[in-house]
XYZ file of N, CA, C and O in Angstrom:
476
model
N 0.940 -1.007 0.055
C -0.057 -0.018 -0.038
C 0.709 1.084 0.038
O 1.947 1.236 0.859
N 0.617 2.143 -1.070
C 1.563 3.346 -1.103
C 1.077 4.375 0.050
O 0.089 4.205 0.588
N 2.181 5.117 0.395
C 2.005 6.296 1.441
C 1.755 7.456 0.376
O 2.485 7.705 -0.638
N 0.778 8.246 0.730
C 0.455 9.567 0.003
C 0.869 10.830 0.741
O 0.236 10.799 1.971
N 1.242 11.815 0.124
C 1.735 13.002 0.642
C 1.062 14.135 0.097
O 1.456 14.276 -1.130
N 0.199 15.065 0.537
C -0.246 16.056 -0.009
C 0.429 17.379 0.071
O 0.884 17.535 1.230
N 0.494 18.191 -0.881
C 1.105 19.604 -0.668
C 0.449 20.470 -1.505
O -0.381 20.136 -2.543
N 0.754 21.783 -1.510
C 0.152 22.757 -2.527
C -0.775 23.824 -1.763
O -1.189 24.760 -2.387
N -1.363 23.486 -0.499
C -2.402 24.266 0.101
C -1.817 25.585 0.406
O -0.868 25.923 0.441
N -2.852 26.689 0.953
C -2.343 27.668 1.374
C -3.560 28.697 1.448
O -4.729 28.220 1.342
N -3.296 29.924 1.534
C -4.117 31.047 1.655
C -4.344 31.686 0.309
O -3.276 32.249 -0.011
N -5.747 31.873 -0.149
C -5.762 32.523 -1.487
C -6.996 33.303 -1.399
O -7.847 33.066 -0.754
N -7.157 34.479 -2.172
C -8.233 35.357 -2.138
C -9.270 34.472 -3.191
O -8.810 33.871 -4.143
N -10.474 34.771 -2.879
C -11.642 34.293 -3.880
C -11.239 34.858 -5.124
O -10.738 35.863 -5.588
N -11.477 33.955 -6.096
C -11.102 34.047 -7.589
C -9.712 33.516 -7.931
O -9.404 33.485 -9.181
N -9.038 33.380 -6.936
C -7.426 32.855 -7.295
C -7.466 31.428 -7.558
O -8.394 30.766 -7.588
N -6.004 30.977 -7.789
C -6.083 29.471 -8.118
C -5.109 28.898 -7.215
O -4.171 29.660 -6.755
N -4.959 27.602 -7.185
C -4.081 26.921 -6.436
C -3.856 25.429 -7.089
O -4.754 25.047 -7.788
N -2.588 24.857 -7.176
C -2.467 23.587 -7.395
C -1.801 22.485 -6.353
O -0.819 22.784 -5.812
N -2.787 21.617 -6.181
C -2.560 20.760 -5.095
C -1.726 19.545 -6.082
O -1.818 19.271 -7.010
N -0.572 18.798 -5.076
C 0.003 17.850 -5.442
C -0.143 16.727 -4.524
O -0.144 16.827 -3.230
N 0.014 15.335 -5.110
C -0.251 14.382 -4.101
C 0.826 13.233 -4.657
O 0.905 12.733 -5.759
N 1.857 13.035 -3.747
C 3.012 12.261 -4.024
C 2.849 10.986 -3.665
O 2.510 10.918 -2.411
N 3.058 9.766 -4.304
C 2.913 8.546 -3.743
C 4.307 7.862 -3.373
O 5.316 8.296 -4.205
N 4.595 6.987 -2.440
C 5.892 6.445 -2.188
C 6.190 5.641 -2.928
O 7.195 5.041 -3.004
N 5.151 5.076 -3.977
C 5.529 4.088 -4.831
C 4.798 3.970 -6.265
O 4.179 5.300 -6.318
N 4.681 3.215 -7.163
C 4.137 3.233 -8.362
C 2.724 3.322 -8.128
O 1.998 2.530 -7.336
N 1.968 4.295 -8.917
C 0.406 4.256 -9.086
C -0.074 3.793 -10.423
O -1.077 3.824 -10.527
N 0.968 3.120 -11.205
C 0.508 2.791 -12.282
C -0.496 1.641 -12.348
O -1.458 1.471 -13.227
N -0.359 0.878 -11.212
C -1.493 -0.229 -11.224
C -2.766 -0.191 -10.348
O -3.829 -0.640 -10.319
N -2.799 1.248 -9.897
C -3.883 1.933 -9.219
C -5.042 2.359 -10.143
O -4.554 3.433 -10.922
N -6.018 1.924 -10.138
C -7.007 2.202 -11.115
C -7.635 3.636 -10.893
O -7.743 4.283 -11.843
N -7.977 3.850 -9.706
C -8.571 5.183 -9.479
C -7.790 6.157 -8.452
O -7.429 5.484 -7.227
N -7.412 7.301 -8.462
C -6.998 8.141 -7.708
C -7.908 9.152 -7.635
O -8.573 9.792 -8.418
N -8.228 9.596 -6.038
C -9.256 10.888 -5.903
C -8.678 11.815 -5.133
O -7.851 11.646 -4.196
N -9.236 13.201 -5.191
C -9.053 14.147 -4.268
C -10.453 14.169 -3.427
O -11.486 14.172 -4.206
N -10.099 14.487 -2.166
C -11.362 14.664 -1.365
C -11.193 15.827 -0.274
O -9.925 16.307 -0.092
N -12.204 16.266 0.443
C -11.907 17.377 1.222
C -12.962 17.208 2.218
O -14.124 16.752 2.320
N -12.267 17.843 3.536
C -13.114 17.940 4.713
C -13.091 19.173 5.448
O -12.113 19.872 5.447
N -14.439 19.677 5.828
C -14.297 20.553 6.765
C -14.935 20.115 8.168
O -15.712 19.252 8.403
N -14.579 21.117 9.169
C -14.943 20.667 10.573
C -16.490 20.236 10.659
O -17.294 21.335 10.097
N -16.742 19.189 11.355
C -18.343 18.808 11.575
C -18.830 18.100 10.350
O -20.135 17.757 10.405
N -18.180 18.178 9.190
C -18.797 17.713 8.072
C -18.065 16.253 7.635
O -16.921 15.899 7.848
N -18.761 15.383 6.838
C -17.987 14.325 6.263
C -16.985 14.831 5.265
O -17.358 15.473 4.401
N -16.126 13.881 5.130
C -15.292 14.005 3.872
C -15.770 13.728 2.731
O -16.621 12.926 2.485
N -15.790 14.487 1.708
C -16.407 14.517 0.310
C -15.533 14.272 -0.723
O -14.388 14.778 -0.529
N -16.057 13.354 -1.828
C -15.106 13.445 -3.009
C -15.062 14.573 -3.874
O -16.334 15.079 -4.132
N -14.176 15.359 -4.364
C -13.741 16.215 -5.071
C -13.719 15.953 -6.460
O -14.550 16.387 -7.402
N -12.754 15.178 -6.802
C -12.504 14.753 -8.082
C -11.859 13.321 -8.034
O -11.121 13.153 -7.083
N -11.902 12.522 -9.168
C -11.465 11.398 -9.313
C -10.955 11.188 -10.500
O -11.297 11.714 -11.666
N -9.729 10.425 -10.972
C -9.442 10.031 -12.216
C -9.012 8.712 -12.238
O -8.262 8.091 -11.459
N -9.404 7.858 -13.271
C -8.901 6.532 -13.599
C -7.702 6.573 -14.435
O -7.256 7.229 -14.977
N -7.167 5.076 -14.320
C -5.974 4.840 -15.120
C -6.105 5.309 -16.574
O -5.365 5.668 -17.270
N -7.333 5.021 -17.077
C -7.401 5.271 -18.658
C -7.455 6.760 -18.834
O -7.646 7.127 -20.028
N -7.700 7.555 -17.871
C -7.728 9.020 -18.081
C -9.202 9.561 -17.742
O -9.464 10.662 -17.742
N -10.120 8.868 -17.546
C -11.682 9.329 -17.671
C -11.695 9.887 -15.943
O -10.842 9.299 -14.825
N -12.384 11.067 -15.957
C -12.524 11.875 -14.770
C -13.973 12.092 -14.365
O -14.905 11.974 -15.256
N -14.122 12.385 -13.015
C -15.672 12.669 -12.599
C -15.076 13.872 -11.533
O -14.279 13.709 -10.843
N -16.007 14.712 -11.374
C -16.056 15.728 -10.241
C -17.436 15.874 -9.677
O -18.520 15.737 -10.087
N -17.202 16.593 -8.577
C -18.461 16.792 -7.949
C -19.064 18.029 -8.312
O -18.150 19.044 -9.091
N -20.292 18.292 -8.391
C -21.109 19.383 -9.311
C -20.345 20.650 -8.792
O -20.366 21.620 -9.585
N -20.075 20.918 -7.562
C -19.662 21.992 -7.015
C -18.290 22.657 -7.513
O -18.131 23.818 -7.565
N -17.586 21.700 -8.097
C -16.303 22.085 -8.883
C -16.309 22.018 -10.191
O -15.060 22.301 -10.857
N -17.284 21.496 -10.805
C -17.129 21.168 -12.210
C -17.042 22.635 -13.033
O -17.513 23.550 -12.663
N -16.032 22.559 -13.930
C -15.773 23.681 -14.624
C -14.800 24.613 -14.028
O -14.029 25.544 -14.674
N -14.265 24.276 -12.705
C -13.451 25.064 -11.958
C -12.120 24.272 -11.604
O -10.779 24.773 -11.574
N -12.377 22.991 -11.438
C -10.942 22.342 -10.729
C -10.773 21.193 -12.022
O -11.639 20.751 -12.646
N -9.545 20.889 -12.212
C -9.136 19.899 -12.765
C -8.185 18.734 -12.414
O -7.076 19.100 -11.767
N -8.539 17.473 -12.458
C -7.573 16.460 -11.998
C -6.539 15.801 -13.051
O -7.121 15.715 -14.038
N -5.348 15.577 -12.427
C -4.424 15.060 -13.777
C -3.551 13.982 -12.834
O -3.591 14.086 -11.495
N -2.995 13.025 -13.493
C -2.089 12.012 -13.141
C -1.103 12.186 -13.890
O -1.193 12.021 -15.171
N 0.133 11.789 -13.136
C 1.388 11.584 -13.864
C 1.740 10.321 -13.155
O 2.524 10.107 -12.132
N 1.647 9.011 -14.004
C 2.030 7.664 -13.469
C 3.630 7.769 -13.523
O 4.242 7.057 -12.520
N 4.390 8.441 -14.235
C 5.886 8.141 -14.375
C 6.454 9.003 -13.052
O 7.421 8.601 -12.549
N 5.518 9.976 -12.694
C 6.235 10.733 -11.481
C 5.541 10.109 -10.069
O 5.562 10.873 -8.919
N 4.546 9.137 -10.424
C 3.946 8.731 -9.434
C 2.966 9.859 -8.404
O 3.017 10.021 -7.197
N 2.478 10.766 -9.185
C 1.650 11.808 -8.726
C 0.462 12.026 -9.288
O 0.219 11.624 -10.292
N -0.371 12.784 -8.609
C -1.534 13.047 -8.908
C -1.740 14.669 -8.356
O -1.531 15.105 -7.448
N -2.535 15.494 -9.465
C -2.771 16.963 -8.988
C -3.888 17.402 -9.249
O -5.002 16.537 -9.602
N -4.291 18.313 -8.609
C -5.593 19.194 -8.763
C -5.600 20.645 -8.750
O -5.034 21.417 -8.113
N -5.730 21.120 -9.957
C -5.439 22.523 -10.367
C -7.039 23.186 -9.968
O -8.034 22.685 -10.643
N -7.023 23.947 -9.117
C -8.136 24.728 -8.559
C -8.120 26.367 -8.952
O -7.326 26.908 -8.848
N -9.050 26.544 -9.930
C -9.157 27.982 -10.325
C -10.604 28.591 -9.805
O -11.477 27.869 -9.277
N -10.587 29.624 -9.831
C -11.992 30.519 -9.541
C -12.345 30.069 -8.071
O -13.555 29.694 -7.955
N -11.542 29.911 -7.244
C -11.633 29.561 -5.826
C -12.846 30.310 -5.137
O -12.873 31.679 -5.326
N -13.525 29.682 -4.407
C -14.636 30.275 -3.620
C -14.273 30.058 -2.079
O -13.722 29.083 -1.683
N -14.795 31.107 -1.272
C -14.660 30.709 -0.059
C -15.304 29.056 0.446
O -14.560 28.693 1.411
N -16.355 28.976 0.054
C -16.903 27.479 0.397
C -16.097 26.323 -0.113
O -16.354 25.269 0.140
N -14.813 26.721 -0.816
C -13.737 25.802 -0.978
C -12.804 25.399 0.209
O -11.949 24.445 0.217
N -12.880 26.211 1.201
C -12.144 26.116 2.124
C -12.326 24.978 3.012
O -13.416 24.437 3.288
N -11.205 24.040 3.033
C -11.285 22.599 3.559
C -9.702 21.738 3.477
O -8.758 22.670 3.047
N -9.692 21.051 4.221
C -8.410 20.258 4.122
C -8.603 19.246 3.140
O -9.510 18.580 3.018
N -7.827 19.222 2.173
C -7.925 18.367 0.996
C -6.936 17.221 1.209
O -5.785 17.319 1.608
N -7.345 16.049 0.803
C -6.662 14.861 0.931
C -6.739 14.126 -0.407
O -7.692 14.148 -1.413
N -5.747 13.373 -0.926
C -5.809 12.350 -2.097
C -5.805 10.707 -1.463
O -5.515 10.593 -0.312
N -6.320 9.909 -2.108
C -6.298 8.574 -1.687
C -6.610 7.595 -2.913
O -6.965 8.166 -4.112
N -6.253 6.416 -2.699
C -6.563 5.453 -3.622
C -8.231 4.940 -3.690
O -8.675 5.009 -2.546
N -8.646 4.609 -4.569
C -10.131 4.249 -4.869
C -10.586 3.138 -5.832
O -9.792 2.778 -6.528
N -11.771 3.115 -5.739
C -12.263 2.113 -6.730
C -13.409 2.673 -7.573
O -13.943 3.667 -6.965
N -13.306 2.379 -8.801
C -14.549 2.898 -9.539
C -14.465 4.432 -9.585
O -13.486 4.859 -10.259
N -15.591 5.025 -9.511
C -15.480 6.501 -9.506
C -15.019 7.152 -8.534
O -15.239 8.640 -8.355
N -14.325 6.644 -7.555
C -13.914 7.381 -6.400
C -14.580 7.477 -5.251
O -14.122 7.746 -4.178
N -15.636 6.809 -5.372
C -16.455 6.989 -4.235
C -15.979 6.311 -2.876
O -16.619 6.475 -1.690
N -15.459 5.071 -3.206
C -14.963 4.079 -2.251
C -13.356 4.243 -2.213
O -12.859 3.665 -3.151
N -12.999 4.552 -0.909
C -11.454 4.598 -0.873
C -11.094 3.397 -0.113
O -11.883 2.724 0.564
N -9.922 3.234 -0.191
C -9.109 1.978 0.397
C -7.683 2.026 0.917
O -7.199 1.266 1.607
N -7.268 3.263 0.647
C -6.024 3.487 1.334
C -5.832 4.273 2.454
O -7.064 4.642 3.054
N -4.680 4.456 2.938
C -4.733 4.957 4.236
C -4.658 6.834 4.075
O -4.017 7.167 3.091
N -5.235 7.393 4.937
C -5.462 8.859 4.870
C -4.091 9.561 5.251
O -3.662 9.068 6.401
N -3.759 10.427 4.385
C -2.654 11.189 4.966
C -2.912 12.383 5.764
O -4.214 12.538 6.247
N -1.990 13.260 5.788
C -2.151 14.460 6.630
C -3.116 15.476 5.961
O -3.671 16.440 6.613
N -3.093 15.553 4.584
C -3.991 16.470 3.814
C -3.047 17.839 3.577
O -2.075 18.050 4.572
N -3.964 18.739 2.997
C -2.979 19.943 2.953
C -4.151 21.093 2.946
O -5.446 20.923 2.453
N -4.238 22.040 3.911
C -5.257 23.033 4.182
C -5.225 24.199 2.964
O -4.431 24.555 2.541
N -6.501 24.192 2.428
C -6.713 25.438 1.453
C -7.727 26.198 2.100
O -8.751 25.961 2.722
N -7.388 27.415 2.315
C -8.369 28.673 2.995
C -8.501 29.641 1.796
O -7.583 30.302 1.319
N -9.764 29.826 1.310
C -10.084 30.900 0.458
C -10.816 32.285 1.101
O -11.933 31.920 2.022
N -10.233 33.332 1.188
C -10.737 34.277 2.007
C -11.846 34.992 0.966
O -11.352 35.243 -0.202
N -12.534 35.701 1.471
C -13.533 36.387 0.493
C -13.181 37.968 0.609
O -12.324 38.434 1.002
């Protein structure tokens, strides 16, 4: 089981952009689905975006058209480009290995990276 480390979070004004990175300790070539998730205090962790090994992607309705997920198997990394950020995007963001469309995860959760969007 690979260990995942998220980075790239920070404080940004509404309308700004951030690019999150998720580095794996081993190869992700054989991992069918990689996903980005987020959680705010008092709420359940939710799926933000997922990408399958063939390149197909799916997004939460709230981020469609603003966020883009990508993966680089050669670098064992997954990325989340976040544009037109809104205060409601504020959360801790995590990546994980998953099944199918990303709704079922099976890896160990990492520390995550904090994204704060100011209004």
